[in-house]
Structures are given as C-alpha cells and as structure tokens.
mmCIF file of C-alpha atoms in Angstrom:
data_model
loop_
_atom_site.group_PDB
_atom_site.id
_atom_site.type_symbol
_atom_site.label_atom_id
_atom_site.label_comp_id
_atom_site.label_asym_id
_atom_site.label_seq_id
_atom_site.Cartn_x
_atom_site.Cartn_y
_atom_site.Cartn_z
ATOM 1 C CA MET A 1 10.700 26.770 17.155
ATOM 2 C CA LYS A 2 9.501 27.863 13.742
ATOM 3 C CA ALA A 3 10.172 25.523 10.838
ATOM 4 C CA SER A 4 11.814 26.879 7.740
ATOM 5 C CA PRO A 5 9.246 27.700 5.052
ATOM 6 C CA ILE A 6 9.373 25.990 1.699
ATOM 7 C CA CYS A 7 9.587 27.961 -1.543
ATOM 8 C CA LEU A 8 7.062 27.324 -4.308
ATOM 9 C CA THR A 9 7.178 28.588 -7.863
ATOM 10 C CA ASP A 10 4.015 30.097 -9.327
ATOM 11 C CA GLU A 11 3.451 26.935 -11.389
ATOM 12 C CA GLU A 12 3.836 24.703 -8.321
ATOM 13 C CA ARG A 13 1.469 26.907 -6.306
ATOM 14 C CA ASP A 14 -1.143 26.803 -9.101
ATOM 15 C CA ALA A 15 -0.858 23.028 -9.419
ATOM 16 C CA LEU A 16 -1.158 22.527 -5.653
ATOM 17 C CA GLU A 17 -4.160 24.846 -5.428
ATOM 18 C CA ALA A 18 -5.801 22.887 -8.240
ATOM 19 C CA ARG A 19 -5.276 19.699 -6.225
ATOM 20 C CA THR A 20 -7.060 21.156 -3.195
ATOM 21 C CA ARG A 21 -10.342 21.438 -5.055
ATOM 22 C CA GLY A 22 -12.233 19.539 -7.702
ATOM 23 C CA ASN A 23 -11.885 15.793 -8.158
ATOM 24 C CA ALA A 24 -8.608 15.351 -6.277
ATOM 25 C CA LYS A 25 -8.325 12.549 -3.733
ATOM 26 C CA ALA A 26 -8.905 13.784 -0.200
ATOM 27 C CA SER A 27 -5.476 12.592 0.956
ATOM 28 C CA GLU A 28 -3.736 14.367 -1.930
ATOM 29 C CA ALA A 29 -5.730 17.533 -1.278
ATOM 30 C CA ARG A 30 -4.716 17.418 2.396
ATOM 31 C CA ARG A 31 -1.024 17.028 1.517
ATOM 32 C CA ALA A 32 -1.238 19.814 -1.074
ATOM 33 C CA ARG A 33 -2.807 22.066 1.548
ATOM 34 C CA CYS A 34 0.100 21.209 3.900
ATOM 35 C CA LEU A 35 2.590 22.399 1.285
ATOM 36 C CA LEU A 36 0.653 25.586 0.577
ATOM 37 C CA LEU A 37 0.506 26.486 4.256
ATOM 38 C CA ALA A 38 4.175 25.594 4.761
ATOM 39 C CA ALA A 39 5.047 27.976 1.928
ATOM 40 C CA GLN A 40 3.243 30.716 3.850
ATOM 41 C CA GLY A 41 5.533 30.079 6.820
ATOM 42 C CA TRP A 42 3.097 28.260 9.104
ATOM 43 C CA SER A 43 4.570 26.026 11.833
ATOM 44 C CA VAL A 44 4.279 22.248 11.593
ATOM 45 C CA SER A 45 1.893 21.986 14.542
ATOM 46 C CA ARG A 46 -0.320 24.789 13.217
ATOM 47 C CA ILE A 47 -0.468 23.165 9.750
ATOM 48 C CA ALA A 48 -1.331 19.774 11.279
ATOM 49 C CA GLU A 49 -4.142 21.318 13.298
ATOM 50 C CA ALA A 50 -5.526 23.316 10.352
ATOM 51 C CA VAL A 51 -5.385 20.439 7.884
ATOM 52 C CA GLY A 52 -6.464 17.702 10.266
ATOM 53 C CA CYS A 53 -3.449 15.409 10.189
ATOM 54 C CA GLY A 54 -0.510 14.568 12.417
ATOM 55 C CA THR A 55 2.705 16.538 12.706
ATOM 56 C CA ALA A 56 4.618 13.513 11.374
ATOM 57 C CA THR A 57 2.579 13.697 8.165
ATOM 58 C CA VAL A 58 3.396 17.381 7.716
ATOM 59 C CA LYS A 59 7.094 16.755 8.295
ATOM 60 C CA ARG A 60 7.096 13.804 5.883
ATOM 61 C CA VAL A 61 5.309 15.816 3.156
ATOM 62 C CA LYS A 62 7.740 18.719 3.503
ATOM 63 C CA ALA A 63 10.747 16.389 3.435
ATOM 64 C CA ARG A 64 9.496 14.587 0.305
ATOM 65 C CA PHE A 65 8.834 17.952 -1.335
ATOM 66 C CA ARG A 66 12.389 19.094 -0.699
ATOM 67 C CA LYS A 67 13.824 15.799 -1.913
ATOM 68 C CA GLU A 68 11.539 14.770 -4.808
ATOM 69 C CA GLY A 69 9.223 17.668 -5.704
ATOM 70 C CA TRP A 70 5.572 18.494 -5.154
ATOM 71 C CA GLU A 71 4.031 15.601 -7.127
ATOM 72 C CA ALA A 72 5.924 12.971 -5.149
ATOM 73 C CA ALA A 73 5.112 14.790 -1.912
ATOM 74 C CA ILE A 74 1.347 14.641 -2.353
ATOM 75 C CA THR A 75 1.006 11.141 -3.826
ATOM 76 C CA ARG A 76 1.066 8.071 -1.625
ATOM 77 C CA ASN A 77 4.331 6.210 -1.381
ATOM 78 C CA HIS A 78 3.644 2.469 -1.760
ATOM 79 C CA GLY A 79 7.127 1.356 -0.809
ATOM 80 C CA GLY A 80 6.433 0.431 2.796
ATOM 81 C CA GLY A 81 4.733 -2.365 4.574
ATOM 82 C CA ARG A 82 5.659 -5.843 5.556
ATOM 83 C CA PRO A 83 7.234 -7.960 2.810
ATOM 84 C CA GLN A 84 5.193 -10.872 1.518
ATOM 85 C CA ARG A 85 5.824 -14.122 3.333
ATOM 86 C CA LEU A 86 5.829 -16.269 0.205
ATOM 87 C CA GLY A 87 7.823 -15.535 -2.889
ATOM 88 C CA PRO A 88 6.400 -16.219 -6.355
ATOM 89 C CA LEU A 89 7.995 -19.673 -6.593
ATOM 90 C CA GLU A 90 6.784 -20.770 -3.139
ATOM 91 C CA ARG A 91 3.315 -19.435 -3.948
ATOM 92 C CA ARG A 92 3.164 -21.429 -7.205
ATOM 93 C CA ARG A 93 4.330 -24.582 -5.415
ATOM 94 C CA LEU A 94 1.656 -24.148 -2.741
ATOM 95 C CA ILE A 95 -1.062 -23.660 -5.369
ATOM 96 C CA ALA A 96 0.142 -26.662 -7.378
ATOM 97 C CA LEU A 97 0.121 -28.816 -4.243
ATOM 98 C CA ALA A 98 -3.349 -27.578 -3.284
ATOM 99 C CA CYS A 99 -4.657 -28.465 -6.724
ATOM 100 C CA SER A 100 -3.161 -31.937 -6.688
ATOM 101 C CA GLU A 101 -4.697 -34.947 -5.009
ATOM 102 C CA GLN A 102 -3.695 -35.510 -1.420
ATOM 103 C CA PRO A 103 -1.595 -38.642 -0.794
ATOM 104 C CA GLY A 104 -3.949 -41.404 0.273
ATOM 105 C CA GLY A 105 -6.804 -39.868 -1.696
ATOM 106 C CA GLY A 106 -9.142 -37.038 -0.950
ATOM 107 C CA ARG A 107 -8.701 -33.299 -1.144
ATOM 108 C CA TRP A 108 -6.404 -30.982 0.699
ATOM 109 C CA THR A 109 -7.502 -28.951 3.696
ATOM 110 C CA ILE A 110 -5.838 -25.762 4.912
ATOM 111 C CA ARG A 111 -4.456 -27.615 7.949
ATOM 112 C CA ALA A 112 -3.088 -30.449 5.833
ATOM 113 C CA LEU A 113 -1.448 -28.008 3.391
ATOM 114 C CA ALA A 114 0.090 -26.050 6.260
ATOM 115 C CA ALA A 115 1.461 -29.230 7.823
ATOM 116 C CA ALA A 116 2.814 -30.532 4.493
ATOM 117 C CA THR A 117 4.540 -27.268 3.543
ATOM 118 C CA GLY A 118 5.587 -25.890 6.923
ATOM 119 C CA ILE A 119 3.772 -22.629 6.129
ATOM 120 C CA SER A 120 1.377 -21.163 8.692
ATOM 121 C CA ARG A 121 -2.327 -21.882 8.260
ATOM 122 C CA MET A 122 -3.189 -18.192 7.846
ATOM 123 C CA THR A 123 -0.559 -17.704 5.137
ATOM 124 C CA VAL A 124 -1.861 -20.786 3.302
ATOM 125 C CA GLN A 125 -5.445 -19.572 3.643
ATOM 126 C CA ARG A 126 -4.685 -16.022 2.466
ATOM 127 C CA THR A 127 -2.611 -17.238 -0.466
ATOM 128 C CA LEU A 128 -5.305 -19.598 -1.721
ATOM 129 C CA GLU A 129 -8.072 -17.066 -1.013
ATOM 130 C CA ARG A 130 -6.262 -14.407 -3.051
ATOM 131 C CA ASP A 131 -6.473 -16.678 -6.106
ATOM 132 C CA GLY A 132 -9.926 -18.068 -5.357
ATOM 133 C CA ILE A 133 -8.641 -21.637 -4.930
ATOM 134 C CA LYS A 134 -10.753 -23.927 -2.743
ATOM 135 C CA PRO A 135 -9.235 -27.419 -2.920
ATOM 136 C CA TRP A 136 -11.614 -28.797 -0.272
ATOM 137 C CA ARG A 137 -14.642 -27.722 -2.312
ATOM 138 C CA GLU A 138 -13.881 -28.358 -5.978
ATOM 139 C CA LYS A 139 -11.329 -29.772 -8.359
ATOM 140 C CA ASN A 140 -8.939 -27.043 -9.525
ATOM 141 C CA VAL A 141 -6.965 -26.929 -12.715
ATOM 142 C CA VAL A 142 -3.352 -25.803 -12.727
ATOM 143 C CA CYS A 143 -1.713 -24.763 -15.971
ATOM 144 C CA SER A 144 2.056 -24.552 -16.116
ATOM 145 C CA ASP A 145 3.807 -21.441 -17.443
ATOM 146 C CA SER A 146 5.835 -23.455 -19.954
#
C-alpha cells in the first residue's frame, strides 16, 4: 500500500533542503530528508530504509508535518517521558531535611532520608545529586525563597 504523498511549497522545500546540509543537527537533517522523500511519493518503508530510521519515525514525522508544519515535524518534541516523582515542594522539603541536622545528632545518609520521608533511596539520591548536595560529607546551607 502506497502512502499518500505530502505537498511542500517551494519555500518549505528550500528550508528542508537547507536543513539536510550544513550545521543542522543530524536528527533534524534525517527528519527533513524524510519529508523531502515523502513529498516525492516514496513509501514509508522505502523512506525508512533510505534515511536509516524506523517506519514509526517516518509516520510520526509525516503526521506532525500535516498537523503542525515542517518546523515542528523536524524538531524534537520534549513532551514525553515519565513524569518526575517529586514535585517542586516535595523536592524543597527533601533538600531542607537533608541540610538540617539529623535527630540525635550527626548527618543524614541516603538511607536515613529515604526512611524518614518514605521516598525511595534512588529518588532521594538522584534528587540530591542533581543539586550537588552531599549531607553526609559537608554542611550545606539552605536559603529560603522568602
């Protein structure tokens, strides 16, 4: 079954061809090439083979082109992925707790923070690592937003 070709204006074709050469990102150049070949009437599987990507990528690029235009179709969509486990308020509370003194004296460990907050050890570790906080190694300073 042959997929329906997409129609490009001369300006769109010129812009896409410019993105396939020069300093364009490789992923954007690959998606631009997908659109150019689709405009020539190539099948999805033939485009995927020629460009070096999967058929799902070709279909997704063509669908985004039809819905949002060529620029949206070739740029990466950052809307996906797993949502963050901690919201901003929970993250601030965890950091404030990590920077405080542990009850009974001493400094917090990842295990102790996880047990005290009910958050997994890996989430605690990644959250503190992202901000460079090491409560077991040094005294940290927390400044409030107010």
